[in-house]
Structures are given as structure tokens and as C-alpha cells.
């Protein structure tokens, strides 16, 4: 239990605190030598540990080893270095109090005015694919303890957890010390830093112990750092910002190569575009408006430029809606695709890479936003959605990587078994359907959407919308429904439009009526046994 707080009248005011002694222990050595040089020039004693001390010493700067301060050598393979009263006494002493100052003098402990610590690379180690003890060894113990101690004592100590803060600290050292306002801001960043770190560790343990059929975590902490403040949210009267989550590999981690700053709606649509394009195995493109696909397609067979072919075929599904859309490609955007887009107004293009020649073409469209995905982009294993007063957590809705595995458990309930071409088309429609807001109906031909019915409050309206958008292209196409047909009327709309095959989950009390309508028309129908709602 913490001791009682001292009488407020005993506290001496401290605003600017001169830096005489600094504790430096960092995993990320970026900017370290510039900081060490500035501290040395100002006559600051540098106390350090392990590789940090060695790096500073090799650069010709004086440094005091922590072991020389504590009188105890580092032990247990470096697990214990700074966990000692002569370190933490110097971090936690509140020198606004004469009694704390006297206790330090009696114990022979010198205070620190600056602490520079960044933690073991736990998140990076997990991301590298390491396992087991290799990850556990990157769980920092002494580092967070020092950071939290210094941050708590920000009235006397400046805590720095990122090389980004070094220039401001160097300036303060040269100006005579850190101010209380500065130290409080640094403390806020420090507590956020340790909170994010602990969250990443907790998430790894929770994920690693969660087996098939086990309950989801009883406790869930999600920590994210603000990447940018946006102009406004979904509408102009709403505030908004974009945050990045430790360990994320998606839109929030993409690099913007050109164009206006991203908006809230741009991010939402770009994420929906990824959902649509990255389900496909072949070179594919998805065009999104208001978080719904207006066109998804894979490349035409034997296309000279597969990704450009996929884009043209996706655009043909609904050229009117594609105006002002957001595009995602699951392959490098080529010069040909860029040239095809020259006269099409587009808000955002998301891709794993862009050919240099394509970037040159896009320079003429200065407002066009280009997002390059991180190299380690991958779909998340879990989906999180905020609701009033809490959040929902679920497994991510994923498809097998192997295209034919998608259909291996389908049940043929009507018509003859299709050939590979038609089956592949059905698989494409089924995958595309997952990216469409429910109720969702997709009509596809030659691995490209020709009609999409989305977001209707009943399935028959979605069927009518998909057929209407497809027009004459509906005849000879295949259809996918994200959930079962509650009545035969929706399926009949598709049958009357001339579709040749339907894939749907099945499971309705009226399945037999729906199947009977397909049989009478000679239409192939599969039950998948699973649905793909997307709300």
C-alpha cells in the first residue's frame, strides 16, 4: 500500500529541471549517438546498461555502467540489471520534498533527471514469425518498471521512450533543462507506450492459449495510437482520426504515395476493397462505393496484362457506380492499368505495389490517393466491431487459400455436376458475395461480377436489383446468395433472368420449395452449409 501523501505545504515548486544525470537503456539505437553527444557536451553523467553502454562507449563518450552504481553485476542472462533501490530510488525520489532529498543523501543514492528507455522489440519479434521462448525473452520487465517510475515522478524526471523525442530533449538540455509541461507530455506518451506494450503481450498470450472450441478471451484490451487527425468523419460535423494498432498489417499501416489526405470514408471504402480483392487467388480488382462492391473481377484467360484486364472487367460490371470509386488490386498496378484509369475519376487505389511508369501516369491526377500496402500484409484473424458501451469480437470470415477447397463440402441438390469452368465461376461468385453487404446477391460470368444486389431488407429485392443491374448479361450467368432463400420467389427471379446455377447456404424450412423451383428449370444448385453475412 502506498504511503500517505505529504502535506501540500511541504512541496517545493519545480518547473525547469536541469539535467545532470541520465539513465539510458534502449533497444532501438536510432539517434542514440546524437543524444549521447549532446549529453556529454552538456556535462551530463550517462548511466547505461549492456549494449547501450557499449555503443556509447565505442563512440568515445564517457558512460557509467549500471553495475557500478548498484554494486551488483548483471545476472540471469541480463534479466536483472536495473531492478535495484539505487536505480529506482533515483527515479522515484520526489525532490520537491526535503525529506526525500535527505533520504537519498543518507543512502548514498543520486537522482536522475532524464530517463531514456525503449523496450525490447516484442511486437517485432512476434511479427517475424518467432515462437515460444524466443518471444517470451522479448518481454521486458526492467524497462517498463523504469518507464513507469520516471513517468510517475514527472515532476522531477523527464522520461523519453522514442527517438522521435530526442531533438526536443537535446534542445532542452542545451537550454538549461526540461519544463514541467514538457515532462508531463513525455509522461503521457510513456504511459501510453507501456500500455500498448502490455496489451501486445497480453494479446499474444491470449491468442496462444486459445484452442479450437475454447471460449474467446474473458478480458480484451485493444490499444491503438493516433496516426492522424482527419478533416472530419463520415459527415462534416463529426470529428475523426485514424489509429494504428500494434501488430496490424492493413489499411492503417499502408503508405500513401500521393494525393490528398485520406478521409474517414476513404479508409472505410479502402478496407472494404481489400476484403473484396484479396479473397481471390488470380490477379483481381475490386471497385467499391459506399463500402459495397460495384464490380469485382479476376483477369481474363491469357491476358497480356492480368491486373489491367481484371480492372477493365470489374469496371464493366457497373461503369456508372465506378465513378468516384475506391479500387483495390491484389497485384502490382501496371502502366497499362494506370493508362486505363486516366479518364476515370477515382478516389483511392490500394495495391501491394505500383510500377514506376504507373506512378508517372498518376502524377497528372494530383488528388488521386495511392496507398501501398505493407509487405507483410495479411488479413486479420479476428474481427472487432464497436457497439454502444462495448464491442463485438469474432473469428475473421476467411476462405481456404486453395480455390477448389472452397467447394469441397458443397452439396449438389439440383441439376448436374458442373464442369470446372462453371464450378470456378460459382466459387468466384461465392467469394465475391462475402464482400457485399447483406442481403447479398451476386451474378457472375467468366469470373467477373455482372450484377450485384446489396443491402436490401429482403432477399427478393436483392435478387431483383442484381438482375436489373446485370440486364442482358444475367442470362447465362451464375448466382450466389450470402444466406438461404426464405422463399422460392427470390430464386425464381434469378431463374427467370436466365441464370444457369445458384450457390447458397441452404437451411431454410422451405429449402425443398427452392430446390424444386431449380429442378423444374433445370438449374444447378449447391448448398454450402455456411453463410457469409456482412453487416
Coordinates of C-alpha atoms in Angstrom, one line a residue:
X1 CA 0.0 0.0 0.0
X2 CA 1.3 3.4 -0.9
X3 CA 2.3 5.8 1.9
X4 CA 0.1 8.9 2.7
X5 CA 0.7 11.9 0.6
X6 CA 2.7 14.7 2.2
X7 CA 1.2 17.9 3.4
X8 CA 0.9 20.1 0.2
X9 CA 2.7 22.9 2.0
X10 CA 5.9 20.8 2.1
X11 CA 6.3 20.6 -1.7
X12 CA 8.7 23.0 -3.3
X13 CA 7.9 24.3 -6.8
X14 CA 10.0 22.8 -9.6
X15 CA 9.4 24.0 -13.2
X16 CA 12.6 23.8 -15.2
X17 CA 14.8 20.9 -14.0
X18 CA 18.4 21.0 -15.1
X19 CA 19.7 17.6 -16.4
X20 CA 22.8 16.4 -14.5
X21 CA 22.3 12.7 -14.7
X22 CA 20.6 10.5 -17.3
X23 CA 19.7 6.8 -17.3
X24 CA 19.9 5.5 -20.9
X25 CA 18.9 1.9 -21.9
X26 CA 17.5 1.4 -25.4
X27 CA 16.8 -1.5 -27.8
X28 CA 16.3 0.9 -30.7
X29 CA 19.7 2.6 -31.2
X30 CA 18.3 5.2 -33.7
X31 CA 19.6 8.7 -32.8
X32 CA 21.4 7.4 -29.7
X33 CA 24.8 8.8 -30.5
X34 CA 23.5 12.2 -31.3
X35 CA 21.7 12.2 -27.9
X36 CA 24.8 10.9 -26.2
X37 CA 27.0 13.6 -27.8
X38 CA 24.6 16.3 -26.6
X39 CA 24.5 15.0 -23.1
X40 CA 28.3 14.6 -22.9
X41 CA 28.7 18.2 -24.3
X42 CA 26.4 19.5 -21.5
X43 CA 28.4 17.6 -18.8
X44 CA 25.6 15.1 -18.1
X45 CA 26.6 11.9 -16.5
X46 CA 25.3 8.9 -18.6
X47 CA 24.4 5.7 -16.7
X48 CA 23.7 2.8 -19.0
X49 CA 23.3 -0.9 -19.5
X50 CA 24.6 -3.7 -21.7
X51 CA 24.7 -3.0 -25.5
X52 CA 23.6 0.6 -25.0
X53 CA 26.6 1.4 -22.8
X54 CA 28.9 -0.4 -25.2
X55 CA 27.6 1.6 -28.2
X56 CA 28.0 4.9 -26.3
X57 CA 31.5 4.0 -25.1
X58 CA 32.6 2.9 -28.6
X59 CA 31.6 6.3 -29.9
X60 CA 34.1 7.9 -27.4
X61 CA 31.7 9.1 -24.8
X62 CA 32.0 8.5 -21.1
X63 CA 29.4 6.2 -19.6
X64 CA 28.9 4.7 -16.2
X65 CA 27.7 1.1 -16.1
X66 CA 24.6 0.3 -14.0
X67 CA 26.5 -2.4 -12.2
X68 CA 29.0 0.3 -11.0
X69 CA 26.0 2.1 -9.5
X70 CA 24.2 -0.9 -7.9
X71 CA 27.4 -2.8 -6.9
X72 CA 25.8 -5.9 -8.4
X73 CA 26.7 -7.4 -11.8
X74 CA 24.0 -8.0 -14.3
X75 CA 22.7 -11.5 -13.7
X76 CA 20.4 -14.2 -15.2
X77 CA 21.4 -13.5 -18.8
X78 CA 20.6 -9.9 -18.3
X79 CA 17.2 -10.4 -16.9
X80 CA 18.2 -8.5 -13.8
X81 CA 20.1 -5.2 -14.3
X82 CA 18.2 -2.2 -13.1
X83 CA 15.8 -3.7 -10.6
X84 CA 17.7 -2.2 -7.6
X85 CA 17.0 0.6 -5.0
X86 CA 20.0 2.6 -6.2
X87 CA 18.3 2.9 -9.6
X88 CA 14.7 3.1 -8.6
X89 CA 15.4 5.3 -5.6
X90 CA 17.0 7.8 -8.0
X91 CA 13.9 7.5 -10.3
X92 CA 11.2 7.8 -7.7
X93 CA 12.6 10.4 -5.3
X94 CA 10.4 13.5 -5.3
X95 CA 12.9 16.2 -4.9
X96 CA 10.2 18.7 -4.2
X97 CA 10.3 17.2 -0.7
X98 CA 13.2 17.9 1.6
X99 CA 12.6 14.6 3.3
X100 CA 13.1 12.6 0.0
X101 CA 16.3 14.6 -0.7
X102 CA 17.6 13.8 2.8
X103 CA 16.9 10.1 2.4
X104 CA 18.8 9.9 -0.8
X105 CA 21.8 11.6 0.8
X106 CA 21.7 9.2 3.8
X107 CA 21.5 6.2 1.4
X108 CA 24.1 7.5 -1.0
X109 CA 21.7 7.5 -3.9
X110 CA 21.9 10.0 -6.7
X111 CA 18.8 11.2 -8.5
X112 CA 18.2 11.0 -12.3
X113 CA 16.6 14.0 -14.2
X114 CA 16.4 12.2 -17.5
X115 CA 15.5 8.6 -18.4
X116 CA 15.7 7.3 -22.0
X117 CA 14.3 3.8 -22.4
X118 CA 12.6 1.9 -25.2
X119 CA 11.5 -1.6 -24.7
X120 CA 12.5 -5.0 -26.1
X121 CA 11.1 -5.5 -29.6
X122 CA 8.3 -7.8 -28.5
X123 CA 5.8 -6.8 -31.3
X124 CA 8.5 -7.0 -34.0
X125 CA 9.6 -10.5 -32.7
X126 CA 6.0 -11.8 -32.9
X127 CA 5.6 -10.3 -36.4
X128 CA 8.9 -12.0 -37.5
X129 CA 7.3 -15.5 -37.0
X130 CA 9.3 -16.4 -33.9
X131 CA 7.7 -18.8 -31.4
X132 CA 7.8 -19.9 -27.8
X133 CA 10.7 -18.9 -25.7
X134 CA 12.2 -16.6 -28.3
X135 CA 9.1 -14.4 -27.9
X136 CA 8.9 -14.8 -24.1
X137 CA 12.5 -13.5 -23.9
X138 CA 11.4 -10.3 -25.5
X139 CA 9.0 -9.5 -22.7
X140 CA 10.7 -6.6 -21.0
X141 CA 10.5 -6.3 -17.2
X142 CA 13.0 -3.8 -16.0
X143 CA 12.3 -1.4 -18.9
X144 CA 8.6 -0.9 -18.2
X145 CA 9.4 -0.6 -14.5
X146 CA 11.9 2.3 -15.2
X147 CA 9.5 4.0 -17.6
X148 CA 6.5 3.9 -15.2
X149 CA 8.7 5.0 -12.3
X150 CA 10.0 8.0 -14.2
X151 CA 6.6 8.9 -15.7
X152 CA 5.0 8.8 -12.2
X153 CA 7.8 11.1 -11.0
X154 CA 7.5 13.5 -14.0
X155 CA 7.6 16.5 -11.5
X156 CA 11.3 15.7 -11.3
X157 CA 12.2 13.4 -14.1
X158 CA 11.8 13.6 -17.9
X159 CA 11.0 10.2 -19.5
X160 CA 11.7 9.6 -23.2
X161 CA 10.5 6.4 -24.9
X162 CA 11.0 7.2 -28.6
X163 CA 13.9 8.6 -30.7
X164 CA 11.3 11.0 -32.2
X165 CA 11.6 12.9 -28.9
X166 CA 15.4 13.2 -28.9
X167 CA 15.6 16.5 -30.8
X168 CA 13.3 18.3 -28.3
X169 CA 15.2 16.8 -25.4
X170 CA 18.6 17.8 -26.8
X171 CA 17.3 21.4 -27.2
X172 CA 16.1 21.4 -23.6
X173 CA 19.4 20.1 -22.4
X174 CA 21.2 23.0 -24.2
X175 CA 18.6 25.5 -22.9
X176 CA 19.1 24.6 -19.3
X177 CA 16.6 21.8 -18.6
X178 CA 13.1 20.4 -19.2
X179 CA 9.9 22.2 -18.2
X180 CA 7.1 20.7 -16.2
X181 CA 4.7 21.0 -19.2
X182 CA 7.3 19.1 -21.3
X183 CA 7.8 16.4 -18.7
X184 CA 4.1 15.9 -18.3
X185 CA 3.6 15.4 -22.1
X186 CA 6.5 13.0 -22.1
X187 CA 5.0 11.1 -19.2
X188 CA 1.7 10.8 -21.1
X189 CA 3.5 9.3 -24.1
X190 CA 5.4 6.9 -21.8
X191 CA 2.3 5.5 -20.1
X192 CA 0.6 5.0 -23.5
X193 CA 3.8 3.3 -24.6
X194 CA 3.8 0.8 -21.7
X195 CA 0.1 0.2 -22.0
X196 CA 0.4 -0.7 -25.7
X197 CA 3.3 -3.0 -24.9
X198 CA 1.4 -4.8 -22.1
X199 CA -1.6 -5.1 -24.4
X200 CA 0.5 -6.7 -27.1
X201 CA 1.9 -9.2 -24.6
X202 CA -1.5 -10.0 -23.2
X203 CA -3.0 -10.4 -26.7
X204 CA -0.2 -12.9 -27.6
X205 CA -0.7 -15.0 -24.5
X206 CA -4.5 -15.0 -25.0
X207 CA -4.1 -15.9 -28.7
X208 CA -1.5 -18.6 -28.0
X209 CA -3.7 -20.3 -25.4
X210 CA -6.9 -20.2 -27.4
X211 CA -7.6 -23.5 -28.9
X212 CA -10.3 -24.8 -31.3
X213 CA -13.7 -24.8 -29.5
X214 CA -12.4 -22.8 -26.5
X215 CA -14.0 -19.6 -25.3
X216 CA -12.8 -16.3 -26.6
X217 CA -10.7 -14.2 -24.1
X218 CA -12.5 -13.2 -20.9
X219 CA -10.7 -9.9 -21.0
X220 CA -9.8 -8.0 -24.1
X221 CA -7.7 -4.8 -24.2
X222 CA -7.1 -3.1 -27.5
X223 CA -4.5 -0.3 -27.7
X224 CA -4.0 1.9 -30.7
X225 CA -2.0 5.0 -31.4
X226 CA -3.4 8.0 -33.3
X227 CA -1.8 8.1 -36.7
X228 CA -3.5 11.3 -37.9
X229 CA -6.4 13.6 -37.2
X230 CA -8.8 13.6 -40.2
X231 CA -10.6 16.6 -41.6
X232 CA -13.9 15.2 -40.4
X233 CA -15.7 11.9 -40.0
X234 CA -18.4 10.2 -42.0
X235 CA -20.1 13.6 -42.2
X236 CA -18.6 17.1 -42.0
X237 CA -19.9 17.8 -38.4
X238 CA -18.2 14.7 -36.9
X239 CA -14.7 14.7 -35.6
X240 CA -12.5 11.8 -36.7
X241 CA -9.0 10.3 -36.5
X242 CA -7.2 7.2 -37.8
X243 CA -5.4 5.0 -35.3
X244 CA -2.9 2.2 -35.8
X245 CA -2.9 -1.0 -33.7
X246 CA 0.3 -2.7 -32.7
X247 CA 0.8 -5.8 -34.9
X248 CA -1.6 -4.6 -37.6
X249 CA -0.8 -5.1 -41.3
X250 CA -3.7 -3.5 -43.1
X251 CA -5.0 -0.2 -44.4
X252 CA -3.9 1.7 -41.3
X253 CA -0.3 0.6 -42.0
X254 CA -0.4 1.4 -45.7
X255 CA 2.0 4.1 -47.1
X256 CA 0.3 6.9 -49.0
X257 CA 2.4 7.6 -52.1
X258 CA 0.5 10.6 -53.5
X259 CA -2.8 12.5 -53.4
X260 CA -5.0 14.4 -51.0
X261 CA -5.1 13.3 -47.4
X262 CA -7.3 10.3 -46.7
X263 CA -10.8 10.9 -45.4
X264 CA -12.8 8.7 -42.9
X265 CA -14.9 7.4 -45.8
X266 CA -11.8 6.8 -47.9
X267 CA -10.4 4.5 -45.2
X268 CA -13.8 2.7 -44.8
X269 CA -14.1 2.1 -48.6
X270 CA -10.4 1.1 -48.9
X271 CA -10.8 -1.5 -46.2
X272 CA -13.9 -2.9 -48.0
X273 CA -12.0 -3.0 -51.2
X274 CA -9.3 -5.1 -49.6
X275 CA -11.9 -7.5 -48.3
X276 CA -13.2 -8.0 -51.9
X277 CA -10.0 -8.2 -53.9
X278 CA -7.8 -10.2 -51.5
X279 CA -10.2 -13.2 -51.3
X280 CA -9.3 -14.0 -54.9
X281 CA -6.3 -16.2 -55.9
X282 CA -5.9 -15.0 -59.5
X283 CA -4.9 -11.3 -60.3
X284 CA -8.1 -9.4 -59.2
X285 CA -9.5 -6.0 -58.8
X286 CA -12.5 -4.7 -56.8
X287 CA -14.2 -1.3 -57.2
X288 CA -16.0 0.0 -54.1
X289 CA -18.6 2.7 -53.5
X290 CA -20.0 3.3 -50.0
X291 CA -18.4 0.1 -48.7
X292 CA -20.1 -2.1 -51.3
X293 CA -18.6 -3.6 -54.5
X294 CA -19.9 -2.2 -57.8
X295 CA -17.5 -4.5 -59.6
X296 CA -15.2 -7.4 -58.8
X297 CA -13.3 -9.4 -61.4
X298 CA -10.3 -11.7 -62.0
X299 CA -8.1 -11.5 -65.1
X300 CA -9.3 -12.8 -68.4
X301 CA -7.6 -16.0 -69.5
X302 CA -4.3 -15.5 -71.3
X303 CA -4.4 -11.7 -70.7
X304 CA -1.2 -9.9 -71.6
X305 CA -1.5 -7.7 -68.5
X306 CA -3.6 -9.6 -65.9
X307 CA -4.1 -6.8 -63.4
X308 CA -5.2 -4.3 -66.1
X309 CA -7.5 -7.0 -67.5
X310 CA -9.1 -7.6 -64.1
X311 CA -9.7 -3.8 -63.7
X312 CA -11.4 -3.4 -67.0
X313 CA -13.6 -6.4 -66.3
X314 CA -14.5 -5.1 -62.8
X315 CA -15.3 -1.6 -64.3
X316 CA -17.6 -3.1 -66.9
X317 CA -19.9 -4.5 -64.2
X318 CA -21.2 -1.0 -63.3
X319 CA -19.4 1.9 -65.0
X320 CA -21.8 4.4 -63.6
X321 CA -21.2 3.5 -60.0
X322 CA -17.5 3.1 -60.5
X323 CA -17.2 6.9 -61.0
X324 CA -15.6 8.2 -57.8
X325 CA -14.9 4.7 -56.5
X326 CA -12.1 3.2 -54.5
X327 CA -10.1 0.5 -56.2
X328 CA -8.1 -2.4 -54.7
X329 CA -5.8 -4.6 -56.7
X330 CA -4.2 -7.8 -55.3
X331 CA -1.2 -7.4 -57.5
X332 CA 1.2 -4.6 -58.7
X333 CA -0.6 -1.8 -60.6
X334 CA 0.9 -1.7 -64.0
X335 CA 1.4 1.1 -66.6
X336 CA -1.5 -0.4 -68.7
X337 CA -3.9 -0.2 -65.7
X338 CA -2.8 3.3 -65.0
X339 CA -3.5 4.3 -68.6
X340 CA -6.9 2.7 -68.5
X341 CA -7.7 4.8 -65.4
X342 CA -6.6 8.2 -66.9
X343 CA -10.2 9.3 -67.8
X344 CA -12.0 7.6 -64.9
X345 CA -12.4 9.7 -61.7
X346 CA -11.2 7.6 -58.8
X347 CA -10.7 8.5 -55.2
X348 CA -8.2 5.9 -54.0
X349 CA -6.2 3.0 -55.4
X350 CA -4.9 0.4 -52.9
X351 CA -2.3 -2.2 -54.0
X352 CA 0.8 -4.0 -52.8
X353 CA 2.9 -2.0 -55.3
X354 CA 2.9 0.3 -58.3
X355 CA 5.1 0.2 -61.4
X356 CA 7.3 3.4 -61.6
X357 CA 5.8 4.1 -65.0
X358 CA 2.3 3.8 -63.5
X359 CA 3.2 6.3 -60.8
X360 CA 4.4 8.7 -63.5
X361 CA 0.9 8.5 -65.2
X362 CA -0.8 9.0 -61.9
X363 CA 1.1 12.2 -61.2
X364 CA -1.2 14.0 -63.6
X365 CA -4.1 13.1 -61.2
X366 CA -2.7 15.0 -58.2
X367 CA -5.8 14.4 -56.0
X368 CA -5.8 10.7 -56.6
X369 CA -4.7 8.9 -53.4
X370 CA -2.4 5.9 -53.8
X371 CA -1.9 3.5 -50.9
X372 CA 0.9 0.9 -50.9
X373 CA 0.2 -1.9 -48.5
X374 CA 2.9 -3.1 -46.2
X375 CA 4.9 -6.1 -47.4
X376 CA 3.6 -8.3 -44.6
X377 CA 0.0 -7.5 -45.4
X378 CA -2.3 -10.2 -44.2
X379 CA -5.9 -10.5 -43.2
X380 CA -6.6 -10.3 -39.5
X381 CA -7.5 -13.5 -37.6
X382 CA -10.2 -11.7 -35.6
X383 CA -12.9 -9.1 -36.4
X384 CA -13.7 -6.4 -33.8
X385 CA -16.6 -4.1 -34.0
X386 CA -17.6 -1.3 -31.6
X387 CA -21.2 -1.2 -30.3
X388 CA -22.8 1.2 -27.8
X389 CA -21.0 0.6 -24.5
X390 CA -18.8 -2.2 -25.7
X391 CA -17.5 -4.2 -28.6
X392 CA -18.1 -7.5 -30.5
X393 CA -15.3 -10.0 -31.2
X394 CA -15.5 -12.8 -33.7
X395 CA -13.2 -15.0 -35.8
X396 CA -12.5 -13.4 -39.2
X397 CA -14.6 -14.8 -42.1
X398 CA -11.9 -16.5 -44.3
X399 CA -11.8 -18.8 -47.3
X400 CA -9.2 -21.5 -47.9
X401 CA -6.2 -20.4 -50.0
X402 CA -6.7 -23.3 -52.4
X403 CA -9.6 -22.3 -54.8
X404 CA -11.0 -25.8 -55.1
X405 CA -11.1 -26.4 -51.4
X406 CA -13.8 -23.7 -51.1
X407 CA -16.3 -26.1 -52.8
X408 CA -15.1 -29.4 -51.4
X409 CA -18.0 -29.7 -48.9
X410 CA -20.8 -28.3 -51.1
X411 CA -23.9 -30.4 -51.6
X412 CA -25.3 -30.7 -55.1
X413 CA -29.1 -30.5 -54.6
X414 CA -30.3 -29.7 -58.2
X415 CA -29.1 -30.3 -61.7
X416 CA -26.0 -32.0 -63.0
X417 CA -22.5 -31.5 -61.6
X418 CA -20.9 -28.6 -63.5
X419 CA -17.7 -28.6 -65.3
X420 CA -14.6 -27.0 -63.9
X421 CA -15.2 -23.7 -65.6
X422 CA -18.7 -23.3 -64.2
X423 CA -17.7 -24.5 -60.8
X424 CA -14.8 -22.0 -60.8
X425 CA -17.3 -19.3 -61.7
X426 CA -19.6 -20.4 -58.8
X427 CA -16.6 -20.2 -56.4
X428 CA -15.8 -16.8 -57.6
X429 CA -19.4 -15.6 -57.1
X430 CA -19.5 -17.2 -53.6
X431 CA -16.3 -15.4 -52.6
X432 CA -17.4 -12.1 -54.1
X433 CA -20.7 -12.4 -52.2
X434 CA -18.8 -12.3 -48.9
X435 CA -17.7 -8.7 -49.7
X436 CA -21.3 -7.5 -50.3
X437 CA -23.4 -6.0 -47.6
X438 CA -26.3 -8.3 -46.6
X439 CA -28.8 -9.2 -48.0
X440 CA -26.3 -10.0 -50.8
X441 CA -26.8 -11.5 -54.3
X442 CA -24.0 -11.7 -56.9
X443 CA -24.4 -12.6 -60.5
X444 CA -21.1 -13.6 -62.2
X445 CA -19.9 -14.6 -65.6
X446 CA -16.4 -15.6 -66.6
X447 CA -15.1 -14.8 -63.1
X448 CA -16.4 -11.2 -63.1
X449 CA -19.5 -9.7 -61.5
X450 CA -22.2 -8.7 -63.9
X451 CA -24.9 -7.7 -61.3
X452 CA -24.8 -7.0 -57.6
X453 CA -27.8 -6.7 -55.3
X454 CA -26.8 -5.5 -51.8
X455 CA -28.0 -4.1 -48.5
X456 CA -31.8 -4.8 -49.1
X457 CA -34.1 -5.6 -46.2
X458 CA -35.4 -8.7 -48.1
X459 CA -33.7 -11.2 -50.3
X460 CA -36.1 -11.0 -53.2
X461 CA -35.4 -7.2 -53.6
X462 CA -31.6 -8.0 -53.7
X463 CA -32.3 -10.6 -56.4
X464 CA -34.3 -8.0 -58.4
X465 CA -31.6 -5.4 -58.0
X466 CA -28.8 -7.8 -59.2
X467 CA -30.9 -8.8 -62.2
X468 CA -31.7 -5.2 -63.0
X469 CA -28.1 -4.1 -62.9
X470 CA -27.0 -7.1 -65.0
X471 CA -29.6 -6.5 -67.7
X472 CA -29.0 -8.8 -70.6
X473 CA -25.8 -10.2 -69.0
X474 CA -27.9 -12.1 -66.5
X475 CA -28.7 -14.8 -69.0
X476 CA -26.0 -17.5 -68.8
X477 CA -24.5 -16.1 -65.5
X478 CA -24.3 -17.9 -62.2
X479 CA -25.6 -16.6 -58.9
X480 CA -24.5 -16.6 -55.3
X481 CA -26.6 -15.7 -52.2
X482 CA -24.9 -15.0 -48.9
X483 CA -27.7 -16.7 -46.9
X484 CA -30.5 -19.1 -47.7
X485 CA -33.6 -18.2 -49.7
X486 CA -36.5 -18.0 -47.2
X487 CA -39.0 -18.4 -50.1
X488 CA -38.7 -19.6 -53.6
X489 CA -39.6 -16.2 -55.0
X490 CA -36.0 -14.8 -54.9
X491 CA -34.6 -17.8 -56.6
X492 CA -37.3 -17.6 -59.2
X493 CA -36.3 -14.0 -60.0
X494 CA -32.9 -15.3 -60.8
X495 CA -34.1 -18.3 -62.7
X496 CA -36.4 -16.2 -64.8
X497 CA -33.5 -14.0 -65.7
X498 CA -31.7 -17.0 -67.2
X499 CA -29.0 -17.9 -64.7
X500 CA -27.6 -21.4 -65.0
X501 CA -26.5 -22.2 -61.5
X502 CA -27.0 -21.0 -57.9
X503 CA -24.8 -21.4 -54.8
X504 CA -26.4 -20.7 -51.5
X505 CA -26.1 -21.9 -47.9
X506 CA -29.4 -23.8 -47.6
X507 CA -31.0 -24.3 -44.2
X508 CA -34.5 -22.8 -44.8
X509 CA -37.6 -24.6 -43.7
X510 CA -38.7 -24.0 -47.3
X511 CA -35.5 -25.4 -48.9
X512 CA -37.5 -28.1 -50.7
X513 CA -39.6 -25.4 -52.5
X514 CA -36.5 -23.5 -53.6
X515 CA -34.8 -26.7 -54.8
X516 CA -37.9 -27.8 -56.6
X517 CA -38.0 -24.4 -58.5
X518 CA -34.4 -25.0 -59.6
X519 CA -35.1 -28.6 -60.6
X520 CA -38.1 -27.6 -62.7
X521 CA -36.0 -25.1 -64.6
X522 CA -33.0 -27.4 -65.0
X523 CA -30.8 -25.0 -62.9
X524 CA -27.9 -26.4 -61.0
X525 CA -28.0 -25.6 -57.2
X526 CA -25.4 -26.1 -54.5
X527 CA -25.9 -25.9 -50.7
X528 CA -22.7 -24.7 -49.0
X529 CA -23.8 -25.4 -45.4
X530 CA -22.4 -22.0 -44.3
X531 CA -23.4 -18.4 -44.9
X532 CA -21.4 -15.2 -45.3
X533 CA -23.5 -12.3 -43.8
X534 CA -21.7 -9.0 -43.9
X535 CA -23.4 -6.2 -42.0

